[in-house]
Short mmCIF file of C-alpha atoms and ligand atoms in Angstrom, two decimals:
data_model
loop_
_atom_site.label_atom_id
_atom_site.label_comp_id
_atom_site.label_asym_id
_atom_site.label_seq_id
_atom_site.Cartn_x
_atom_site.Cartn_y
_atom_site.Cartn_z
CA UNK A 1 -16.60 10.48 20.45
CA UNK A 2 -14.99 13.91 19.31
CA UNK A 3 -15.53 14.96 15.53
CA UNK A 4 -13.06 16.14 13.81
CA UNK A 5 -13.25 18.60 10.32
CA UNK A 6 -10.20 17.81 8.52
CA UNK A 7 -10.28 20.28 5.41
CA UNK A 8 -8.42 19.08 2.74
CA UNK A 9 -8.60 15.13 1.34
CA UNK A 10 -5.68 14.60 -1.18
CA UNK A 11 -2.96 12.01 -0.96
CA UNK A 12 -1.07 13.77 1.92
CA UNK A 13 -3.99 14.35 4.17
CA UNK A 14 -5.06 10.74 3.80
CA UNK A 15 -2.31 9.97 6.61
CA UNK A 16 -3.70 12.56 8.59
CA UNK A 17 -6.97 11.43 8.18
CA UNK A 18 -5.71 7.69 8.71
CA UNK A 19 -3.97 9.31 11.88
CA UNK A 20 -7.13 10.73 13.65
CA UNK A 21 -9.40 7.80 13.18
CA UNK A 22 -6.60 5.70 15.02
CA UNK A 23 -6.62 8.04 18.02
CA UNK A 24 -10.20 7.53 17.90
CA UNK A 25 -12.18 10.64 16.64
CA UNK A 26 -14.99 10.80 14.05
CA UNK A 27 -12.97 12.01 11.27
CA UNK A 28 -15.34 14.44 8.85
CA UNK A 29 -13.32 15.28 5.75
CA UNK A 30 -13.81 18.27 3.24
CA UNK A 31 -12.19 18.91 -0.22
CA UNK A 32 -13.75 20.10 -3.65
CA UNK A 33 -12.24 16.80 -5.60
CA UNK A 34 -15.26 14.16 -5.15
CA UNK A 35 -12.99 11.58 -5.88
CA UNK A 36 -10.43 12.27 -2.87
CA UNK A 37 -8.50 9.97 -1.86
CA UNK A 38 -8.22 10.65 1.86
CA UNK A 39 -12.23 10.24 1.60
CA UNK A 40 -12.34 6.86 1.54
CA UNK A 41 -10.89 6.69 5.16
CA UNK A 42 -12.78 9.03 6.86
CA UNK A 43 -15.99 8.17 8.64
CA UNK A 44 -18.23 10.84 6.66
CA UNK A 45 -17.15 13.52 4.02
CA UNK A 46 -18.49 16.09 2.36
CA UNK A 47 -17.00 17.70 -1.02
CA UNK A 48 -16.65 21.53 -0.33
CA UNK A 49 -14.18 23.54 -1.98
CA UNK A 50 -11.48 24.44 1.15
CA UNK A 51 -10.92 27.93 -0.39
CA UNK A 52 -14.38 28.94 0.21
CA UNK A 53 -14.51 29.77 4.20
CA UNK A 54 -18.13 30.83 4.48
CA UNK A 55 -19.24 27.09 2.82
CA UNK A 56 -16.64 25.16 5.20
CA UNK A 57 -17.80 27.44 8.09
CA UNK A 58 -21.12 26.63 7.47
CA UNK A 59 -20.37 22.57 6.76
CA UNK A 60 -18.33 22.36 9.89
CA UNK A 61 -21.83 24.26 12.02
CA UNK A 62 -23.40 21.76 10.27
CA UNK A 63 -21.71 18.78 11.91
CA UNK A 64 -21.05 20.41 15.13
CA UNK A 65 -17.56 19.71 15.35
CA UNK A 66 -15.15 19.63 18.15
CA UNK A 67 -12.46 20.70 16.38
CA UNK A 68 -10.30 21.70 12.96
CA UNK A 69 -7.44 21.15 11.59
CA UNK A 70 -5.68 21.26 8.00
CA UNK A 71 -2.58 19.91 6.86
CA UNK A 72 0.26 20.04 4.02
CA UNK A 73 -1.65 22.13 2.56
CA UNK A 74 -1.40 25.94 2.43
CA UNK A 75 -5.16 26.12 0.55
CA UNK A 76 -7.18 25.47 3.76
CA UNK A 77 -5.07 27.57 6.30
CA UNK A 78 -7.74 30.23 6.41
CA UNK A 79 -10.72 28.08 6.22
CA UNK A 80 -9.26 26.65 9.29
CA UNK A 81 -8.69 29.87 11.25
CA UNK A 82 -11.66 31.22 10.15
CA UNK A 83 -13.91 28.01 11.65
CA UNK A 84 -12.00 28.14 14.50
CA UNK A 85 -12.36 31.23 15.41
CA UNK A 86 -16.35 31.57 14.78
CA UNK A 87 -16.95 28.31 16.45
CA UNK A 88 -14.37 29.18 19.85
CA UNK A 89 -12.61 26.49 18.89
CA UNK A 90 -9.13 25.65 19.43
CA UNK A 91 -6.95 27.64 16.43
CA UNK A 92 -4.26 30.32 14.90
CA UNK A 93 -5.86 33.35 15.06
CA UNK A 94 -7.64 34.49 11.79
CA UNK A 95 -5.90 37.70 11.43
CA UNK A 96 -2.66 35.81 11.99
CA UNK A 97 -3.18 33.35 9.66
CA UNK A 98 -4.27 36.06 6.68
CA UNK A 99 -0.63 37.51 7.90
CA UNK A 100 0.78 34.55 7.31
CA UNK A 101 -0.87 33.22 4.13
CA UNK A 102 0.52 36.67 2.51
CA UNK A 103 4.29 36.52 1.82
CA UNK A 104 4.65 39.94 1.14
CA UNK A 105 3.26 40.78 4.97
CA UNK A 106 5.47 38.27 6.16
CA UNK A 107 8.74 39.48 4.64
CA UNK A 108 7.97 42.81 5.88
CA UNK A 109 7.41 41.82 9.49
CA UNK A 110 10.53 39.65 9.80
CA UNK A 111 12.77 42.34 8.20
CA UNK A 112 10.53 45.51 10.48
CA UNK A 113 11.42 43.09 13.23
CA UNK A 114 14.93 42.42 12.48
CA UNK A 115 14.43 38.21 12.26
CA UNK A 116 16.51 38.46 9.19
CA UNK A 117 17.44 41.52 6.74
CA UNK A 118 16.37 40.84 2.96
CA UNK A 119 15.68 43.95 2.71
CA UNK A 120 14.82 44.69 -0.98
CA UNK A 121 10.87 43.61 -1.59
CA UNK A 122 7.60 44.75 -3.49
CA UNK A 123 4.27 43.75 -3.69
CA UNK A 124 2.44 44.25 -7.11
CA UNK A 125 -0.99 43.33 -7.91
CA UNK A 126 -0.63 44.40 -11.81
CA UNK A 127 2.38 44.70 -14.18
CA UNK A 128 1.94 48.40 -14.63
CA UNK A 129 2.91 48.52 -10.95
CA UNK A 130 6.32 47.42 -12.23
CA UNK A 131 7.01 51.24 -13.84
CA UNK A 132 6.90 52.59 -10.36
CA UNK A 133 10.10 50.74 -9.30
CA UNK A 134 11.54 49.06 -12.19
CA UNK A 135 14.48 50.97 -12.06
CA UNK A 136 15.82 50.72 -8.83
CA UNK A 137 15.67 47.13 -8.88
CA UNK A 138 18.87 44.82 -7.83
CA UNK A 139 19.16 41.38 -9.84
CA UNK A 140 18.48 39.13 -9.13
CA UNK A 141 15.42 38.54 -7.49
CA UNK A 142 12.97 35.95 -6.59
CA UNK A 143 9.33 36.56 -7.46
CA UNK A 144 6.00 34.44 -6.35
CA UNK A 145 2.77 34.34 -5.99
CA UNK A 146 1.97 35.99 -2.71
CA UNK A 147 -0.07 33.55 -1.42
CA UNK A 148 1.57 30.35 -3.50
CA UNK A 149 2.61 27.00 -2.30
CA UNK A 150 4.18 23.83 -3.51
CA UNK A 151 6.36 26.11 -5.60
CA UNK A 152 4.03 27.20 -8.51
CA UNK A 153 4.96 30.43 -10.33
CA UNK A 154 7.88 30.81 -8.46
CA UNK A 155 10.86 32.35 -10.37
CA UNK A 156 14.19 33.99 -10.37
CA UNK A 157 14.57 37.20 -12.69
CA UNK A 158 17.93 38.24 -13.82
CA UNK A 159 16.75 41.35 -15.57
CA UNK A 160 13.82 43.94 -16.75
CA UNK A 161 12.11 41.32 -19.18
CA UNK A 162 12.93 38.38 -17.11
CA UNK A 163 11.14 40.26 -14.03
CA UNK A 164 7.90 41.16 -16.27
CA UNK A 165 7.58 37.60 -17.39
CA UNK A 166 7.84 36.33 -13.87
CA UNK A 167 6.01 39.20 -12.35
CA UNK A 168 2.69 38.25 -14.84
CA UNK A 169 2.82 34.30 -14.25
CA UNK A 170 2.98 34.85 -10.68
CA UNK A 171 0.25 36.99 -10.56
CA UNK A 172 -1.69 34.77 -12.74
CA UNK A 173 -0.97 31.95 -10.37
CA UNK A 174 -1.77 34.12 -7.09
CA UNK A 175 -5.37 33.18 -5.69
CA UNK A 176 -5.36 37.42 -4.37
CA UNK A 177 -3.85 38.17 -7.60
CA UNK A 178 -0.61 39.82 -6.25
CA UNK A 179 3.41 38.90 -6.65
CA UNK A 180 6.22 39.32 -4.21
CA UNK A 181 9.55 40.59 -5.44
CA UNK A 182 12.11 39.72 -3.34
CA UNK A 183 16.33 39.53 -3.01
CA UNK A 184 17.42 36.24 -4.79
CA UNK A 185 19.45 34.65 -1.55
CA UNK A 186 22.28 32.26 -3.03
CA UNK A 187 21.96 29.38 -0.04
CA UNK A 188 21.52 25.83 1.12
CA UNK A 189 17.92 25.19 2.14
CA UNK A 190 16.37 23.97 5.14
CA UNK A 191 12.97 23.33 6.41
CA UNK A 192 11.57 23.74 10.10
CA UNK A 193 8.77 22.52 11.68
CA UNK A 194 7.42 24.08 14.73
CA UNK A 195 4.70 23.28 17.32
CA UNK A 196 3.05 26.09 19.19
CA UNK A 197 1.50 24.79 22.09
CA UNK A 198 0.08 26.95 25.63
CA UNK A 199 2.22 29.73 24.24
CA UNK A 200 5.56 27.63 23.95
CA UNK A 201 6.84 27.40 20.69
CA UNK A 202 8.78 23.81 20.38
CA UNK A 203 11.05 23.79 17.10
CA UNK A 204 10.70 19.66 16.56
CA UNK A 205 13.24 19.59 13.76
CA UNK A 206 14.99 21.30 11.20
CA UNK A 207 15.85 19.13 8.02
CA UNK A 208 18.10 19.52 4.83
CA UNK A 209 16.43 20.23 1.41
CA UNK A 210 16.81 18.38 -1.56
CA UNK A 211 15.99 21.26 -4.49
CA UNK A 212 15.11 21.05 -8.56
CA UNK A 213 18.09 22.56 -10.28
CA UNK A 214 16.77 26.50 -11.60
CA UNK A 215 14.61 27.35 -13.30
CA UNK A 216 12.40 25.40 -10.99
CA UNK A 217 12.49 25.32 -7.31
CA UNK A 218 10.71 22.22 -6.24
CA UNK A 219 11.62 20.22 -3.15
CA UNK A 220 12.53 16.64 -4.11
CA UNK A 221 13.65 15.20 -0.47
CA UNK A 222 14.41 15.50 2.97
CA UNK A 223 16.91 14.23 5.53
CA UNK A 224 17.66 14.44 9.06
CA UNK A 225 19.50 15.57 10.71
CA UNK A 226 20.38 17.95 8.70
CA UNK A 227 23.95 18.46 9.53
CA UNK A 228 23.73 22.14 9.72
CA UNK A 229 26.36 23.91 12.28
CA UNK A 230 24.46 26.85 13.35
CA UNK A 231 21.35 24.63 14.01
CA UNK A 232 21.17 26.04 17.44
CA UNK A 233 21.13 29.75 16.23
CA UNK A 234 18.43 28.62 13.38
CA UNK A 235 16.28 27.67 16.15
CA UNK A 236 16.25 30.67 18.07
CA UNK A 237 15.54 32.56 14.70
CA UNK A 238 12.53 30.22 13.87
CA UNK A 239 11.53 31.04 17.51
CA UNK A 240 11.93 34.39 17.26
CA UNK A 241 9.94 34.95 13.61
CA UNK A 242 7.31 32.92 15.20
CA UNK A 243 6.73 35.31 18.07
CA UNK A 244 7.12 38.32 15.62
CA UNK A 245 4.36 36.93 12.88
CA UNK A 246 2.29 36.62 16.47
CA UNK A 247 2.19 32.36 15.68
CA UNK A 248 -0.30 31.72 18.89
CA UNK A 249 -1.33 27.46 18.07
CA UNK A 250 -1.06 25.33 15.76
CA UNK A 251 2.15 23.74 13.44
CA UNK A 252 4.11 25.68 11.72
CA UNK A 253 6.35 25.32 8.76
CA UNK A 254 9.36 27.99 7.23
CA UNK A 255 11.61 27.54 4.20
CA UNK A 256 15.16 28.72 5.35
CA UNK A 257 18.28 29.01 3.29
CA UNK A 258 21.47 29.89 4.80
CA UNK A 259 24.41 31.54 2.65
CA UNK A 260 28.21 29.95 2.82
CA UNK A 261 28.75 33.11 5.20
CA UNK A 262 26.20 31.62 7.59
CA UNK A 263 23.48 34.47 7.09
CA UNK A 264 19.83 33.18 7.91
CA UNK A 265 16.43 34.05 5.70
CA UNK A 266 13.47 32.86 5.93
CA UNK A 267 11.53 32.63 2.61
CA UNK A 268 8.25 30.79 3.56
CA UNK A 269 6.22 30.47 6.28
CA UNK A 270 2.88 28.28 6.41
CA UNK A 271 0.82 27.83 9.26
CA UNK A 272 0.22 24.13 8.74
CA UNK A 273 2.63 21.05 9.00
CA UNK A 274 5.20 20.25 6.98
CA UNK A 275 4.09 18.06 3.58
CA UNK A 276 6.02 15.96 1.63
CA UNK A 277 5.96 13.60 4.73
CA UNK A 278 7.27 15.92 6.90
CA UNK A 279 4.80 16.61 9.36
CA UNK A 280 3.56 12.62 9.10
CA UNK A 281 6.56 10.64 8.61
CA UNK A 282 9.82 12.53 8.61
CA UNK A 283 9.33 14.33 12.41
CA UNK A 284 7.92 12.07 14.29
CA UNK A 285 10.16 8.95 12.83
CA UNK A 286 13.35 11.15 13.61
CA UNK A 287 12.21 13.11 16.82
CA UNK A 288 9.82 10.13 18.37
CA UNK A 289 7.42 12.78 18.93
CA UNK A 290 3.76 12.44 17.67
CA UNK A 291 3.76 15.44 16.11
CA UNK A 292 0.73 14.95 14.16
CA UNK A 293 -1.13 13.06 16.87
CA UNK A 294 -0.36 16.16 18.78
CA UNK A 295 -1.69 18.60 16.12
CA UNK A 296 -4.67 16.35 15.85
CA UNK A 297 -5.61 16.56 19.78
CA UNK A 298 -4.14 19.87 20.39
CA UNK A 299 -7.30 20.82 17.42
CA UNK A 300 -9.98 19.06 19.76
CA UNK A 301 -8.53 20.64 22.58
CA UNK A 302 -7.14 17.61 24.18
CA UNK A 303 -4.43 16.58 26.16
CA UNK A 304 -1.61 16.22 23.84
CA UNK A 305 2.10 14.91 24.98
CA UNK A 306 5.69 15.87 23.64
CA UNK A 307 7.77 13.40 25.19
CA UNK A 308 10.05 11.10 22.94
CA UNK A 309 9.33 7.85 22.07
CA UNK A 310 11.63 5.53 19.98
CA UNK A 311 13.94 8.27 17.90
CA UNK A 312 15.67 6.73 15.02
CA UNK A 313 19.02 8.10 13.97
CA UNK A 314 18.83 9.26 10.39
CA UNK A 315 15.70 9.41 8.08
CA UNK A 316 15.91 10.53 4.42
CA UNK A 317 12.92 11.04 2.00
CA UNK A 318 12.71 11.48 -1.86
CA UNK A 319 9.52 13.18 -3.80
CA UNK A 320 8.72 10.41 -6.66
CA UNK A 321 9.82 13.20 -9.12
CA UNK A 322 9.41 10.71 -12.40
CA UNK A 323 10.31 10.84 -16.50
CA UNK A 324 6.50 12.13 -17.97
CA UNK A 325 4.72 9.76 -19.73
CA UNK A 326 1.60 7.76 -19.76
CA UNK A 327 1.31 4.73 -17.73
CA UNK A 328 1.20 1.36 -18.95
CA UNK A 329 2.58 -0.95 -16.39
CA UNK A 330 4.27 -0.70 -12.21
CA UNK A 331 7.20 -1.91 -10.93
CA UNK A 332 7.33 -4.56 -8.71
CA UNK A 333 7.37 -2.16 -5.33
CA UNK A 334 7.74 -5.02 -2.78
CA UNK A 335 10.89 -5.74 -4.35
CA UNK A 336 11.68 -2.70 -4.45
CA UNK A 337 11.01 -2.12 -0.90
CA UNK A 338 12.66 -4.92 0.01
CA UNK A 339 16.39 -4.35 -1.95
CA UNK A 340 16.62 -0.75 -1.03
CA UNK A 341 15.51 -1.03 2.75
CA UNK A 342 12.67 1.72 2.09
CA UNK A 343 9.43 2.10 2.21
CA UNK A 344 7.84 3.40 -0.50
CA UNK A 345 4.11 5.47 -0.68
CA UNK A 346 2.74 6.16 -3.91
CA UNK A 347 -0.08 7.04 -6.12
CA UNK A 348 0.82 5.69 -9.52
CA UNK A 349 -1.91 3.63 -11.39
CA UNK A 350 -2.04 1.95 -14.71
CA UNK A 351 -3.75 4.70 -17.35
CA UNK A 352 -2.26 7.82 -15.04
CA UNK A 353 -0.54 10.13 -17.09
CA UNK A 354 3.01 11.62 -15.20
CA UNK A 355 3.75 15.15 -15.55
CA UNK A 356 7.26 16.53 -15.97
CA UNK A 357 8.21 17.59 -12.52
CA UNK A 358 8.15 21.40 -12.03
CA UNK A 359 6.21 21.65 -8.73
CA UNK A 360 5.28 19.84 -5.72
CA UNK A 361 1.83 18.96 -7.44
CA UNK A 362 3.82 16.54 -10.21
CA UNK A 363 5.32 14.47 -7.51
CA UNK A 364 3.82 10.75 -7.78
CA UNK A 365 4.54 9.48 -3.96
CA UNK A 366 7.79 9.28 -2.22
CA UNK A 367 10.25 6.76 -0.76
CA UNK A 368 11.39 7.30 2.39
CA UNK A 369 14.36 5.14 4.45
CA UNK A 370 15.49 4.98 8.20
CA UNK A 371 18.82 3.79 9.09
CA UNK A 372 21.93 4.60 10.96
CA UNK A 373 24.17 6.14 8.49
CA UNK A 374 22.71 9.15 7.02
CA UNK A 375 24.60 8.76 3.94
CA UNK A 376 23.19 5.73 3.27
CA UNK A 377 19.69 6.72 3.96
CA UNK A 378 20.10 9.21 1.02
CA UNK A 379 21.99 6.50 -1.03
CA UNK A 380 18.84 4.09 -0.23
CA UNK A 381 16.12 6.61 -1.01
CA UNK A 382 17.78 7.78 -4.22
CA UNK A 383 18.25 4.30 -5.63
CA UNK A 384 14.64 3.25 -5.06
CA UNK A 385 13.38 6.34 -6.69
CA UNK A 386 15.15 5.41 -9.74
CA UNK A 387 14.32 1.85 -10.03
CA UNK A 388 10.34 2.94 -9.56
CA UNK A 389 11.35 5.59 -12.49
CA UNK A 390 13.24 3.16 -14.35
CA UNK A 391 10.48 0.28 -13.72
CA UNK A 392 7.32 2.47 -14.76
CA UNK A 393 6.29 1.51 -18.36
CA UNK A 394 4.93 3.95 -20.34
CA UNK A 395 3.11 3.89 -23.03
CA UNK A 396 4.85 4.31 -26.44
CA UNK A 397 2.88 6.33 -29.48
CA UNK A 398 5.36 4.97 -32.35
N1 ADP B 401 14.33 34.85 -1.94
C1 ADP B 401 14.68 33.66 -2.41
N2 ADP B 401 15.94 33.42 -2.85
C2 ADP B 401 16.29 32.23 -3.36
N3 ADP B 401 15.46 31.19 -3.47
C3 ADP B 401 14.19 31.34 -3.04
C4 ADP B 401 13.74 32.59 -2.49
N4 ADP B 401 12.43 32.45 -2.19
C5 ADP B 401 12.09 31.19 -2.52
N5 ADP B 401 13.14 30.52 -3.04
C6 ADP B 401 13.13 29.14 -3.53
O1 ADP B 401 11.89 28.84 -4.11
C7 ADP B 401 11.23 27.79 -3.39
C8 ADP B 401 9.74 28.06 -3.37
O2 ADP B 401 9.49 29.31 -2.77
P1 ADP B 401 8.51 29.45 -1.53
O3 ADP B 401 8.49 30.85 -1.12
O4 ADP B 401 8.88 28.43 -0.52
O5 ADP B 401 7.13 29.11 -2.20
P2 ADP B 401 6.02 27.99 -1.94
O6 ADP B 401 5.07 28.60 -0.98
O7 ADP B 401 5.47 27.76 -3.27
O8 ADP B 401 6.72 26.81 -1.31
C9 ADP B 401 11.89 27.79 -2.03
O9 ADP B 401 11.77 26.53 -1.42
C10 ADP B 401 13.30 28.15 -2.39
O10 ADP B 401 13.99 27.04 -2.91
MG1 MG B 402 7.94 26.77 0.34
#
């Protein structure tokens, strides 16, 4: 039986976790929370903070595993290059994947390289760095963490004090401490998922975004198809950016908006599967390809097949983005289920506290529906949501 290091153990890599075992590896799971929930399906785990690649390097020599993988989660990327790559095992390149896990190297290789043309960006590791160009700068912008995910610290500036504010919280929030400044792009959002495989890059699927209004830019759904026109030429420029950021295994992930004048930019780029379902649910249900089985035995270095099995016409998710508040009783989700045609996955218990939701991180599960008509996928998905929100008691203080 092959062993399998899956770093990361939280709520989204359960599936993945789930997902291995059923193909029939040893699962070995790794995350710094002892109480992960993915843990309590894998056959052994070990609680080892993903950030730290010497300690997962050493875990995974420990166990001798066959291979590595990570998903929906941009925190054990490099962990996951990095044991690959010491242990000749099958992997994105490490330099590649410190390319990639820096947005700032990223938007300068796809503008270098022509993939798209934002062409106004900075890097700045400390707000004094801000004097140097401060003046010059075009509002609005968009500034982030450099290496960020699930939205956290991301935020549009308008002007001078606006960009100082932003520029400190997302250099506070950045791991490397450093912030991208970047063109604010006024689009409709997509995301792409992408499978690199014997140096083919296969774009599975591009979906439509469902966005927090400003000043937060969380993602709060999915559908596909995603009814975009130019989803041909998107393809080619997901190909293309791929090739450029030198993308040589592995899933891969981008943020795209596209402007009402049909011009293409590619904000984010992880090399991991989609979360928020994505890469578990939302591909393979729409495409019929097992694109996480695929990841999973393309990690081991296994045989892996791309051909389609059972496609279903429309899928549509929703993030369980819910009113804060303390816990004090569930819905009924069978019902639930059952009235809106969905299926819902969720981690809400009795005594939880729910945050307001400003990233990716407040989310409490998600709904997601498969039918025909792709309007009413999103009308199914979006009703359920709101019945869970409106069926949540919390607990009142007066
Ligand atoms: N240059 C930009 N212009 C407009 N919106 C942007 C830009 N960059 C990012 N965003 C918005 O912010 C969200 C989060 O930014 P992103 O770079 O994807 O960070 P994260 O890694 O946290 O997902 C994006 O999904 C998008 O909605
Ligand atoms: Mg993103």
């Amino acid at each position: 039986m092959k062993k399998i290091l899956i770093i990361g153990a939280g709520f989204l890599q359960s599936f993945v976790i789930k997902k291995a075992k059923e193909i029939g590896y040893y699962t070995i799971a790794i995350d710094k929370n002892p109480n992960s929930l993915g843990f309590k399906y894998a056959d052994e785990y070990g609680v080892v903070d993903i950030v730290d690649q010497q300690a997962c390097l050493k875990f995974a020599k420990e166990k001798k595993v066959d291979g590595v993988m990570t998903a929906a989660t941009d925190y054990g990327v490099l962990s996951t290059a990095f044991i690959a790559q010491q242990m000749n095992l099958p992997g994105i390149k490490y330099d590649t994947a410190k390319v990639v896990k820096n947005k700032y190297l990223v938007r300068h290789l796809l503008y270098e390289k022509k993939i798209d043309d934002i062409s106004q960006y900075y890097e700045i590791s400390d707000i004094e760095d801000l004097s140097g160009i401060i003046e010059n700068i075009h509002y609005p912008v968009m500034v982030k963490p450099c290496d960020g995910s699930g939205s956290k610290a991301v935020k549009r500036a308008n002007s001078k004090n606006e960009l100082k504010d932003a520029c400190t919280e997302a250099i506070n929030a950045s791991l490397i401490k450093k912030a991208l400044i970047e063109d604010f792009i006024d689009g409709k959002e997509y995301g792409v998922d992408s499978f690199i495989y014997n140096g083919e890059v296969y774009v599975l699927g591009v979906m439509g975004k469902y966005m927090t209004s400003p000043p937060d830019y969380a993602e709060l759904g999915h559908m596909m198809p995603s009814n975009l026109d130019i989803e041909s030429r998107l393809r080619e420029i997901v190909k293309n950016a791929v090739q450029v950021l030198g993308i040589n295994f592995g899933a891969v992930n981008m943020d795209v908006l596209v402007t009402k004048e049909n011009r293409v930019c590619i904000v984010d780029v992880g090399a991991r599967m989609g979360g928020n379902l994505i890469g578990s649910h939302i591909i393979p249900i729409k495409t019929g390809i097992d694109y996480m089985g695929s990841i999973i035995k393309a990690s081991v270095g296994d045989e892996i097949d791309l051909s389609v099995k059972n496609p279903q016409p429309c899928v549509a998710t929703k993030v369980l983005a819910l009113k804060p508040g303390k816990i004090a009783g569930l819905p009924d989700f069978n019902a639930i289920q059952e009235e809106c045609k969905v299926v819902v996955y969720h981690h809400l218990e009795i005594g939880d506290t729910i945050r307001a939701y400003h990233n990716n991180l407040d989310g409490c599960g998600y709904v997601l529906a498969i039918s025909e008509d792709r309007r009413k996928a999103i009308e199914n998905v979006e009703l359920a949501r709101k019945l869970i929100d409106d069926g949540v008691v919390r607990v009142s203080y007066l």
